[in-house]
mmCIF file of C-alpha atoms and ligand atoms in Angstrom:
data_model
loop_
_atom_site.group_PDB
_atom_site.id
_atom_site.type_symbol
_atom_site.label_atom_id
_atom_site.label_comp_id
_atom_site.label_asym_id
_atom_site.label_seq_id
_atom_site.Cartn_x
_atom_site.Cartn_y
_atom_site.Cartn_z
ATOM 1 C CA MET Z 411 -1.070 180.765 113.588
ATOM 2 C CA THR Z 412 -1.021 177.052 112.270
ATOM 3 C CA GLY Z 413 2.453 176.392 110.477
ATOM 4 C CA ALA Z 414 4.451 178.290 108.698
ATOM 5 C CA ALA Z 415 3.809 180.278 105.690
ATOM 6 C CA PRO Z 416 5.217 178.523 101.822
ATOM 7 C CA ASP Z 417 8.220 179.459 101.097
ATOM 8 C CA LEU Z 418 7.113 180.947 97.701
ATOM 9 C CA PRO Z 419 7.924 184.924 96.204
ATOM 10 C CA ARG Z 420 5.295 187.275 97.846
ATOM 11 C CA PHE Z 421 4.392 190.681 96.885
ATOM 12 C CA PRO Z 422 2.671 192.121 100.458
ATOM 13 C CA LEU Z 423 -0.560 193.661 99.758
ATOM 14 C CA LEU Z 424 -2.294 193.482 103.419
ATOM 15 C CA HIS Z 425 -0.861 194.880 106.086
ATOM 16 C CA GLY Z 426 -1.595 192.029 108.651
ATOM 17 C CA PRO Z 427 -4.638 189.987 109.134
ATOM 18 C CA THR Z 428 -8.209 191.103 108.638
ATOM 19 C CA PRO Z 429 -10.295 191.324 111.297
ATOM 20 C CA LEU Z 430 -12.307 188.387 112.549
ATOM 21 C CA HIS Z 431 -15.316 189.711 114.710
ATOM 22 C CA GLU Z 432 -18.820 188.783 116.044
ATOM 23 C CA MET Z 433 -22.019 190.139 114.853
ATOM 24 C CA PRO Z 434 -24.515 190.225 117.309
ATOM 25 C CA ARG Z 435 -26.619 192.930 116.483
ATOM 26 C CA LEU Z 436 -27.271 190.744 113.519
ATOM 27 C CA ARG Z 437 -27.462 187.316 115.663
ATOM 28 C CA GLU Z 438 -30.239 189.385 117.817
ATOM 29 C CA ALA Z 439 -31.932 190.597 115.091
ATOM 30 C CA LEU Z 440 -32.525 187.083 113.314
ATOM 31 C CA GLY Z 441 -33.996 185.823 116.433
ATOM 32 C CA GLY Z 442 -31.182 185.717 119.376
ATOM 33 C CA SER Z 443 -29.049 183.568 120.481
ATOM 34 C CA SER Z 444 -32.171 180.439 121.383
ATOM 35 C CA ARG Z 445 -32.875 180.440 117.781
ATOM 36 C CA VAL Z 446 -30.017 181.627 115.941
ATOM 37 C CA PRO Z 447 -26.282 180.380 115.998
ATOM 38 C CA ARG Z 448 -23.090 182.436 117.208
ATOM 39 C CA LEU Z 449 -22.190 184.303 113.748
ATOM 40 C CA LEU Z 450 -18.469 185.690 113.205
ATOM 41 C CA VAL Z 451 -17.637 187.591 109.678
ATOM 42 C CA LYS Z 452 -14.128 187.414 108.544
ATOM 43 C CA ARG Z 453 -13.577 191.158 106.908
ATOM 44 C CA ASP Z 454 -11.864 190.110 103.881
ATOM 45 C CA ASP Z 455 -13.822 193.140 102.760
ATOM 46 C CA LEU Z 456 -10.641 195.318 104.264
ATOM 47 C CA ALA Z 457 -8.141 193.318 102.436
ATOM 48 C CA GLY Z 458 -5.476 195.583 100.483
ATOM 49 C CA PRO Z 459 -5.041 198.934 98.736
ATOM 50 C CA ALA Z 460 -7.806 200.834 97.133
ATOM 51 C CA LEU Z 461 -11.009 199.602 98.581
ATOM 52 C CA GLY Z 462 -9.492 196.324 98.803
ATOM 53 C CA GLY Z 463 -11.287 192.679 98.476
ATOM 54 C CA ASN Z 464 -10.457 189.116 98.023
ATOM 55 C CA LYS Z 465 -8.217 189.594 95.168
ATOM 56 C CA ALA Z 466 -5.866 191.239 97.306
ATOM 57 C CA ARG Z 467 -4.705 187.916 98.855
ATOM 58 C CA LYS Z 468 -4.389 186.449 95.534
ATOM 59 C CA LEU Z 469 -2.502 188.740 94.233
ATOM 60 C CA GLU Z 470 -0.071 188.969 97.097
ATOM 61 C CA TRP Z 471 1.427 185.678 95.351
ATOM 62 C CA VAL Z 472 0.456 186.304 91.893
ATOM 63 C CA ILE Z 473 2.180 189.325 92.075
ATOM 64 C CA GLY Z 474 5.292 187.673 93.968
ATOM 65 C CA GLU Z 475 5.454 185.531 90.509
ATOM 66 C CA ALA Z 476 5.008 187.779 87.958
ATOM 67 C CA LEU Z 477 8.156 190.043 89.744
ATOM 68 C CA ALA Z 478 10.333 186.592 89.715
ATOM 69 C CA LYS Z 479 9.585 185.740 86.770
ATOM 70 C CA GLY Z 480 10.869 189.708 85.467
ATOM 71 C CA ALA Z 481 7.509 191.097 84.216
ATOM 72 C CA THR Z 482 6.903 194.585 83.463
ATOM 73 C CA HIS Z 483 3.141 194.532 82.923
ATOM 74 C CA LEU Z 484 0.537 193.066 84.137
ATOM 75 C CA ILE Z 485 -2.623 192.241 82.132
ATOM 76 C CA THR Z 486 -5.941 190.713 83.170
ATOM 77 C CA VAL Z 487 -9.600 190.210 81.837
ATOM 78 C CA GLY Z 488 -13.005 190.716 83.623
ATOM 79 C CA ALA Z 489 -16.061 192.093 83.506
ATOM 80 C CA VAL Z 490 -16.464 195.804 82.905
ATOM 81 C CA GLN Z 491 -17.463 196.039 86.872
ATOM 82 C CA SER Z 492 -14.860 193.554 87.708
ATOM 83 C CA ASN Z 493 -13.237 193.922 91.564
ATOM 84 C CA HIS Z 494 -10.158 191.750 90.268
ATOM 85 C CA ALA Z 495 -9.712 194.232 87.642
ATOM 86 C CA ARG Z 496 -9.860 197.294 89.998
ATOM 87 C CA MET Z 497 -7.464 195.479 92.530
ATOM 88 C CA THR Z 498 -4.945 194.658 90.018
ATOM 89 C CA ALA Z 499 -4.491 197.950 88.814
ATOM 90 C CA ALA Z 500 -4.096 198.996 92.493
ATOM 91 C CA ALA Z 501 -1.828 196.467 93.193
ATOM 92 C CA ALA Z 502 0.019 197.200 89.675
ATOM 93 C CA ARG Z 503 0.768 200.747 91.474
ATOM 94 C CA LEU Z 504 2.401 199.685 94.767
ATOM 95 C CA ALA Z 505 4.640 197.073 92.974
ATOM 96 C CA GLY Z 506 5.941 199.872 90.322
ATOM 97 C CA LEU Z 507 4.530 197.847 87.166
ATOM 98 C CA GLY Z 508 2.409 198.732 83.920
ATOM 99 C CA CYS Z 509 -1.329 197.372 83.905
ATOM 100 C CA THR Z 510 -3.948 197.014 80.884
ATOM 101 C CA LEU Z 511 -7.631 195.862 81.687
ATOM 102 C CA VAL Z 512 -9.153 194.024 79.155
ATOM 103 C CA LEU Z 513 -12.850 194.340 80.031
ATOM 104 C CA VAL Z 514 -15.644 193.187 78.499
ATOM 105 C CA SER Z 515 -18.741 195.201 78.070
ATOM 106 C CA PRO Z 516 -22.109 195.091 76.245
ATOM 107 C CA HIS Z 517 -22.041 198.403 75.329
ATOM 108 C CA ASP Z 518 -19.302 200.680 73.534
ATOM 109 C CA ASP Z 519 -19.638 203.438 75.886
ATOM 110 C CA PRO Z 520 -20.115 201.548 79.661
ATOM 111 C CA GLU Z 521 -21.420 204.258 82.126
ATOM 112 C CA PRO Z 522 -18.449 205.995 83.746
ATOM 113 C CA GLU Z 523 -19.667 203.904 87.594
ATOM 114 C CA GLY Z 524 -18.023 202.137 90.334
ATOM 115 C CA ASN Z 525 -14.970 200.169 89.754
ATOM 116 C CA LEU Z 526 -14.239 201.395 85.918
ATOM 117 C CA LEU Z 527 -14.077 204.601 87.823
ATOM 118 C CA LEU Z 528 -11.032 203.709 90.025
ATOM 119 C CA ASP Z 529 -9.479 201.792 87.076
ATOM 120 C CA HIS Z 530 -9.206 205.154 85.761
ATOM 121 C CA LEU Z 531 -7.785 206.937 88.762
ATOM 122 C CA LEU Z 532 -5.468 204.099 89.375
ATOM 123 C CA GLY Z 533 -4.332 205.123 86.060
ATOM 124 C CA ALA Z 534 -4.925 201.585 84.513
ATOM 125 C CA GLU Z 535 -4.688 201.354 80.638
ATOM 126 C CA VAL Z 536 -8.451 200.042 80.133
ATOM 127 C CA ARG Z 537 -9.121 198.202 76.999
ATOM 128 C CA LEU Z 538 -13.037 197.365 76.469
ATOM 129 C CA VAL Z 539 -14.198 194.492 74.290
ATOM 130 C CA ALA Z 540 -17.324 192.906 73.628
ATOM 131 C CA PRO Z 541 -19.172 189.950 74.771
ATOM 132 C CA SER Z 542 -18.956 186.575 72.736
ATOM 133 C CA ASP Z 543 -21.279 183.464 73.002
ATOM 134 C CA GLU Z 544 -17.915 181.664 72.588
ATOM 135 C CA ALA Z 545 -15.995 179.432 75.543
ATOM 136 C CA GLU Z 546 -12.926 181.821 75.004
ATOM 137 C CA ASN Z 547 -13.594 185.005 74.035
ATOM 138 C CA PRO Z 548 -12.017 186.058 70.902
ATOM 139 C CA HIS Z 549 -12.261 189.771 71.312
ATOM 140 C CA GLU Z 550 -10.434 189.068 74.586
ATOM 141 C CA ALA Z 551 -8.073 187.075 73.250
ATOM 142 C CA ALA Z 552 -7.049 189.345 70.253
ATOM 143 C CA ALA Z 553 -6.819 192.303 72.640
ATOM 144 C CA ILE Z 554 -4.790 190.478 75.064
ATOM 145 C CA ALA Z 555 -2.283 189.352 71.422
ATOM 146 C CA GLU Z 556 -2.266 193.227 71.624
ATOM 147 C CA VAL Z 557 -0.915 194.374 74.272
ATOM 148 C CA GLU Z 558 1.316 191.265 75.067
ATOM 149 C CA ALA Z 559 3.018 192.172 71.541
ATOM 150 C CA ARG Z 560 2.963 196.023 72.065
ATOM 151 C CA VAL Z 561 4.739 195.513 75.762
ATOM 152 C CA ARG Z 562 7.072 192.929 74.078
ATOM 153 C CA ALA Z 563 8.130 195.771 71.095
ATOM 154 C CA GLU Z 564 9.110 198.228 74.084
ATOM 155 C CA GLY Z 565 11.173 195.770 75.661
ATOM 156 C CA GLY Z 566 8.962 194.795 78.469
ATOM 157 C CA VAL Z 567 8.083 191.403 80.105
ATOM 158 C CA PRO Z 568 3.934 190.977 79.860
ATOM 159 C CA TYR Z 569 2.305 188.253 82.696
ATOM 160 C CA LEU Z 570 -1.510 187.676 82.133
ATOM 161 C CA ILE Z 571 -3.786 187.151 85.122
ATOM 162 C CA PRO Z 572 -6.433 184.937 84.246
ATOM 163 C CA LEU Z 573 -10.221 186.235 85.320
ATOM 164 C CA GLY Z 574 -10.345 186.435 88.781
ATOM 165 C CA ALA Z 575 -6.534 186.085 89.772
ATOM 166 C CA SER Z 576 -7.877 182.111 90.199
ATOM 167 C CA SER Z 577 -4.730 180.619 88.826
ATOM 168 C CA PRO Z 578 -3.077 178.328 90.641
ATOM 169 C CA ILE Z 579 -0.791 180.043 92.484
ATOM 170 C CA GLY Z 580 -3.715 182.844 93.007
ATOM 171 C CA THR Z 581 -5.357 180.114 94.921
ATOM 172 C CA VAL Z 582 -2.642 179.638 97.359
ATOM 173 C CA GLY Z 583 -3.967 183.408 98.739
ATOM 174 C CA TYR Z 584 -7.028 181.531 100.489
ATOM 175 C CA VAL Z 585 -4.897 178.620 101.580
ATOM 176 C CA GLU Z 586 -3.068 181.540 103.379
ATOM 177 C CA ALA Z 587 -6.293 183.019 104.584
ATOM 178 C CA VAL Z 588 -7.442 179.664 106.190
ATOM 179 C CA ARG Z 589 -4.205 179.580 107.948
ATOM 180 C CA GLU Z 590 -4.979 183.038 109.468
ATOM 181 C CA MET Z 591 -8.770 182.193 110.499
ATOM 182 C CA GLU Z 592 -7.712 179.310 112.400
ATOM 183 C CA GLY Z 593 -4.637 180.897 114.115
ATOM 184 C CA GLN Z 594 -7.650 183.525 115.017
ATOM 185 C CA LEU Z 595 -10.003 181.031 115.874
ATOM 186 C CA GLY Z 596 -7.209 179.557 118.250
ATOM 187 C CA ALA Z 597 -7.115 183.162 119.794
ATOM 188 C CA MET Z 598 -10.489 183.404 120.320
ATOM 189 C CA GLY Z 599 -10.696 180.018 121.931
ATOM 190 C CA VAL Z 600 -13.576 179.371 119.300
ATOM 191 C CA ARG Z 601 -14.735 175.933 117.313
ATOM 192 C CA ALA Z 602 -16.181 177.551 113.468
ATOM 193 C CA ASP Z 603 -18.503 174.921 112.496
ATOM 194 C CA ARG Z 604 -19.386 176.656 109.218
ATOM 195 C CA LEU Z 605 -18.543 179.157 106.899
ATOM 196 C CA PHE Z 606 -20.225 180.835 104.221
ATOM 197 C CA TYR Z 607 -18.766 182.707 101.239
ATOM 198 C CA ALA Z 608 -19.602 183.810 97.609
ATOM 199 C CA ALA Z 609 -18.637 181.520 94.743
ATOM 200 C CA GLY Z 610 -17.779 183.483 91.777
ATOM 201 C CA SER Z 611 -14.353 182.405 89.701
ATOM 202 C CA ARG Z 612 -13.801 179.378 92.747
ATOM 203 C CA GLY Z 613 -9.951 180.503 93.118
ATOM 204 C CA THR Z 614 -10.972 181.509 97.070
ATOM 205 C CA GLN Z 615 -13.657 178.351 96.739
ATOM 206 C CA ALA Z 616 -10.354 176.169 95.952
ATOM 207 C CA GLY Z 617 -8.291 177.720 98.397
ATOM 208 C CA LEU Z 618 -10.917 177.599 101.241
ATOM 209 C CA LEU Z 619 -11.398 173.687 100.630
ATOM 210 C CA LEU Z 620 -7.759 173.185 99.995
ATOM 211 C CA GLY Z 621 -6.658 175.283 103.312
ATOM 212 C CA ALA Z 622 -9.350 173.618 105.073
ATOM 213 C CA ARG Z 623 -7.917 169.844 104.646
ATOM 214 C CA ILE Z 624 -4.576 171.406 105.045
ATOM 215 C CA HIS Z 625 -4.868 173.593 108.519
ATOM 216 C CA GLY Z 626 -7.353 170.379 109.611
ATOM 217 C CA SER Z 627 -10.328 172.941 109.541
ATOM 218 C CA SER Z 628 -12.971 172.134 111.759
ATOM 219 C CA TRP Z 629 -15.837 173.976 109.894
ATOM 220 C CA SER Z 630 -17.556 172.887 106.312
ATOM 221 C CA ALA Z 631 -17.661 175.092 103.438
ATOM 222 C CA HIS Z 632 -20.959 176.580 101.963
ATOM 223 C CA GLY Z 633 -19.938 178.107 99.042
ATOM 224 C CA VAL Z 634 -22.981 180.336 97.315
ATOM 225 C CA ALA Z 635 -23.025 180.589 93.751
ATOM 226 C CA VAL Z 636 -23.263 184.220 92.314
ATOM 227 C CA SER Z 637 -23.675 183.024 88.719
ATOM 228 C CA PRO Z 638 -24.665 179.602 86.828
ATOM 229 C CA GLY Z 639 -22.670 177.248 85.527
ATOM 230 C CA GLU Z 640 -21.918 175.356 87.935
ATOM 231 C CA GLU Z 641 -20.403 171.771 86.538
ATOM 232 C CA ALA Z 642 -18.058 173.580 84.623
ATOM 233 C CA LYS Z 643 -16.978 175.457 87.911
ATOM 234 C CA ARG Z 644 -16.548 173.267 90.237
ATOM 235 C CA GLU Z 645 -14.395 170.999 87.704
ATOM 236 C CA ARG Z 646 -12.187 174.503 87.817
ATOM 237 C CA ALA Z 647 -12.129 174.587 91.621
ATOM 238 C CA ALA Z 648 -11.297 170.619 91.777
ATOM 239 C CA GLY Z 649 -8.241 171.516 89.367
ATOM 240 C CA LEU Z 650 -7.332 174.581 91.241
ATOM 241 C CA VAL Z 651 -6.894 172.468 94.490
ATOM 242 C CA ARG Z 652 -5.187 169.479 92.501
ATOM 243 C CA ASP Z 653 -2.511 172.130 91.072
ATOM 244 C CA ALA Z 654 -2.566 174.227 94.306
ATOM 245 C CA ALA Z 655 -1.395 171.322 96.232
ATOM 246 C CA ALA Z 656 1.380 170.938 93.880
ATOM 247 C CA ILE Z 657 2.376 174.127 94.048
ATOM 248 C CA LEU Z 658 2.468 174.023 97.931
ATOM 249 C CA GLY Z 659 3.836 170.187 97.897
ATOM 250 C CA ALA Z 660 0.423 168.821 99.756
ATOM 251 C CA GLU Z 661 -0.930 165.468 98.922
ATOM 252 C CA VAL Z 662 -4.635 166.832 98.589
ATOM 253 C CA GLU Z 663 -7.104 165.515 95.839
ATOM 254 C CA ILE Z 664 -10.655 166.674 95.841
ATOM 255 C CA PRO Z 665 -12.921 165.239 93.215
ATOM 256 C CA ALA Z 666 -15.155 167.366 91.722
ATOM 257 C CA GLY Z 667 -18.290 165.692 92.388
ATOM 258 C CA GLU Z 668 -17.435 166.511 96.449
ATOM 259 C CA ILE Z 669 -17.707 170.159 95.597
ATOM 260 C CA THR Z 670 -21.119 172.074 96.301
ATOM 261 C CA SER Z 671 -22.578 175.106 95.988
ATOM 262 C CA ASP Z 672 -26.143 176.773 97.060
ATOM 263 C CA GLN Z 673 -27.610 177.152 93.775
ATOM 264 C CA GLY Z 674 -30.497 179.039 94.763
ATOM 265 C CA GLN Z 675 -29.350 182.624 95.092
ATOM 266 C CA ILE Z 676 -27.947 183.445 91.639
ATOM 267 C CA GLY Z 677 -31.391 184.706 90.394
ATOM 268 C CA GLU Z 678 -31.611 186.572 87.043
ATOM 269 C CA GLY Z 679 -27.896 186.193 87.131
ATOM 270 C CA TYR Z 680 -24.427 187.588 87.534
ATOM 271 C CA ALA Z 681 -24.161 190.972 88.679
ATOM 272 C CA ILE Z 682 -28.117 191.073 88.801
ATOM 273 C CA PRO Z 683 -29.583 192.218 91.978
ATOM 274 C CA THR Z 684 -31.649 189.924 93.750
ATOM 275 C CA PRO Z 685 -35.070 191.331 96.538
ATOM 276 C CA ALA Z 686 -32.985 188.566 98.875
ATOM 277 C CA GLY Z 687 -29.547 190.210 98.415
ATOM 278 C CA MET Z 688 -30.956 193.513 98.509
ATOM 279 C CA GLU Z 689 -32.804 192.400 101.665
ATOM 280 C CA ALA Z 690 -29.714 191.555 103.506
ATOM 281 C CA ILE Z 691 -27.548 194.589 101.991
ATOM 282 C CA ARG Z 692 -30.442 196.568 104.279
ATOM 283 C CA LEU Z 693 -30.177 193.982 106.996
ATOM 284 C CA LEU Z 694 -25.939 194.215 107.499
ATOM 285 C CA ALA Z 695 -26.068 197.917 107.447
ATOM 286 C CA ARG Z 696 -28.200 198.271 109.848
ATOM 287 C CA THR Z 697 -27.515 196.182 112.214
ATOM 288 C CA GLU Z 698 -23.355 195.899 112.329
ATOM 289 C CA ALA Z 699 -23.022 198.749 109.961
ATOM 290 C CA ILE Z 700 -21.195 196.153 107.247
ATOM 291 C CA LEU Z 701 -21.279 197.119 103.762
ATOM 292 C CA LEU Z 702 -22.129 193.818 101.367
ATOM 293 C CA ASP Z 703 -21.899 194.352 97.861
ATOM 294 C CA PRO Z 704 -24.819 193.181 95.460
ATOM 295 C CA THR Z 705 -22.861 190.944 93.057
ATOM 296 C CA TYR Z 706 -21.155 188.947 95.997
ATOM 297 C CA THR Z 707 -21.444 189.234 99.465
ATOM 298 C CA ALA Z 708 -25.440 190.198 99.114
ATOM 299 C CA LYS Z 709 -25.836 186.956 97.711
ATOM 300 C CA ALA Z 710 -23.908 184.899 99.866
ATOM 301 C CA MET Z 711 -25.688 186.250 102.959
ATOM 302 C CA ALA Z 712 -29.238 186.029 101.786
ATOM 303 C CA GLY Z 713 -28.254 182.371 101.639
ATOM 304 C CA LEU Z 714 -26.816 182.277 104.920
ATOM 305 C CA ILE Z 715 -30.092 184.050 106.379
ATOM 306 C CA ALA Z 716 -32.288 181.910 104.117
ATOM 307 C CA GLN Z 717 -31.147 178.657 106.233
ATOM 308 C CA LEU Z 718 -30.919 180.640 109.361
ATOM 309 C CA ARG Z 719 -34.923 181.319 109.132
ATOM 310 C CA ALA Z 720 -35.294 177.997 107.883
ATOM 311 C CA GLY Z 721 -33.615 176.613 111.404
ATOM 312 C CA ALA Z 722 -31.192 174.821 109.468
ATOM 313 C CA ILE Z 723 -28.357 175.442 111.353
ATOM 314 C CA PRO Z 724 -28.358 174.480 115.150
ATOM 315 C CA PRO Z 725 -27.881 176.960 117.731
ATOM 316 C CA ASP Z 726 -25.495 175.880 119.387
ATOM 317 C CA GLU Z 727 -23.061 175.982 116.089
ATOM 318 C CA THR Z 728 -20.783 179.039 115.698
ATOM 319 C CA VAL Z 729 -21.061 180.600 111.928
ATOM 320 C CA VAL Z 730 -18.407 182.379 110.223
ATOM 321 C CA PHE Z 731 -19.020 184.568 107.203
ATOM 322 C CA LEU Z 732 -16.392 185.677 105.008
ATOM 323 C CA HIS Z 733 -16.741 188.875 103.455
ATOM 324 C CA THR Z 734 -15.247 189.190 100.179
ATOM 325 C CA GLY Z 735 -15.539 192.669 99.408
ATOM 326 C CA GLY Z 736 -16.881 194.842 96.134
ATOM 327 C CA ALA Z 737 -18.611 197.822 97.621
ATOM 328 C CA PRO Z 738 -17.638 200.063 94.915
ATOM 329 C CA ALA Z 739 -20.878 197.888 92.753
ATOM 330 C CA LEU Z 740 -22.955 199.604 95.440
ATOM 331 C CA PHE Z 741 -22.175 203.167 93.743
ATOM 332 C CA ARG Z 742 -23.335 201.876 90.237
ATOM 333 C CA SER Z 743 -26.377 204.405 89.091
ATOM 334 C CA GLY Z 744 -29.045 203.280 90.683
ATOM 335 C CA VAL Z 745 -28.175 200.312 92.884
ATOM 336 C CA LEU Z 746 -28.460 202.159 96.454
ATOM 337 C CA PRO Z 747 -32.092 203.796 95.690
ATOM 338 C CA ALA Z 748 -33.448 200.526 94.358
ATOM 339 C CA ILE Z 749 -32.060 199.316 97.726
ATOM 340 C CA LEU Z 750 -33.690 201.711 100.072
ATOM 341 C CA GLU Z 751 -36.595 201.384 97.658
ATOM 342 C CA GLY Z 752 -37.290 197.795 98.635
HETATM 343 C C1 PLP U 539 -13.865 187.764 92.823
HETATM 344 C C2 PLP U 539 -15.152 188.402 94.207
HETATM 345 C C3 PLP U 539 -15.734 186.774 94.411
HETATM 346 C C4 PLP U 539 -15.799 185.644 94.274
HETATM 347 O O1 PLP U 539 -14.190 185.081 94.230
HETATM 348 P P1 PLP U 539 -14.005 184.202 93.499
HETATM 349 O O2 PLP U 539 -12.317 183.518 93.715
HETATM 350 O O3 PLP U 539 -13.781 184.114 92.007
HETATM 351 O O4 PLP U 539 -14.955 182.624 93.274
HETATM 352 C C5 PLP U 539 -16.389 187.200 95.926
HETATM 353 N N1 PLP U 539 -16.543 188.706 96.354
HETATM 354 C C6 PLP U 539 -16.343 189.394 95.525
HETATM 355 C C7 PLP U 539 -16.607 191.142 96.263
HETATM 356 C C8 PLP U 539 -15.075 189.830 94.380
HETATM 357 O O5 PLP U 539 -14.985 190.552 94.002
#
């Protein structure tokens, strides 16, 4: 490993480093070593409890801070099928904290499936709120205020985790992920040239970019956007880089204008599967027995596959794909049948 872990409170959710391994069958299926670069995958789909995912890395530091502040109850927000909400519910159990999930649902009575079922299984309180066109959803804000007041009235201390745990302290999780991966690459004697990942609420992006600077990574970062609104999101990423750097005492600034993400895989929008993403899900399952999810990692992998097919990445390079999790979304009704039909 390069350097030491930051001296900040951390609540452990990962049991050691996630695997970093080759994908030789995928490489072969896409044209073999004469045409396709060496392909590695960083298995953050295996990070943390209750089906895992990238949010576990962020929550280690977020919950570390919450416990240090005496919190007794976690509150977070997300879409009704949020992986982050499910991971927060799981982490709350391990940390001995109460947990309320304020989930935005266009229906009063959303399908009991995927992450929402797991939220209930993990014993979280679920509060459904209606969507809103406003930048700050007033229904969400009202529900949060209500839960905070209730927790305080009962003598507890609420702690609010923002969307995707993409806070400055959550961003530290992906700075640490880079440190872990650099140690693994070093031990394997591999110099990585590119890292592909899904870009959502941007805490992962900010942590990767900051971590690459801090640890002097050899790779360039290739984010693949999974939802529109790039301009505001790259501003958010730049702000997270600045604020997480301040927490870590690192002198790094990355202007929003230097942060780019592939906009070609969004399709009709957030959580709406795309044909290219569904093809990527089939291909990864049938070559490497790796399960991608339709909302995030399928779109990111489709972005990588498109570049490989276009011959845009020289075959003497090494590419790492960061698998950020999300498999519960495969078990929403109709999703796998549609993937199998393609
Ligand atoms: C949340 C999430 C992402 C995106 O991470 P951000 O830090 O929100 O950009 C990617 N993949 C999966 C499976 C996720 O749940």
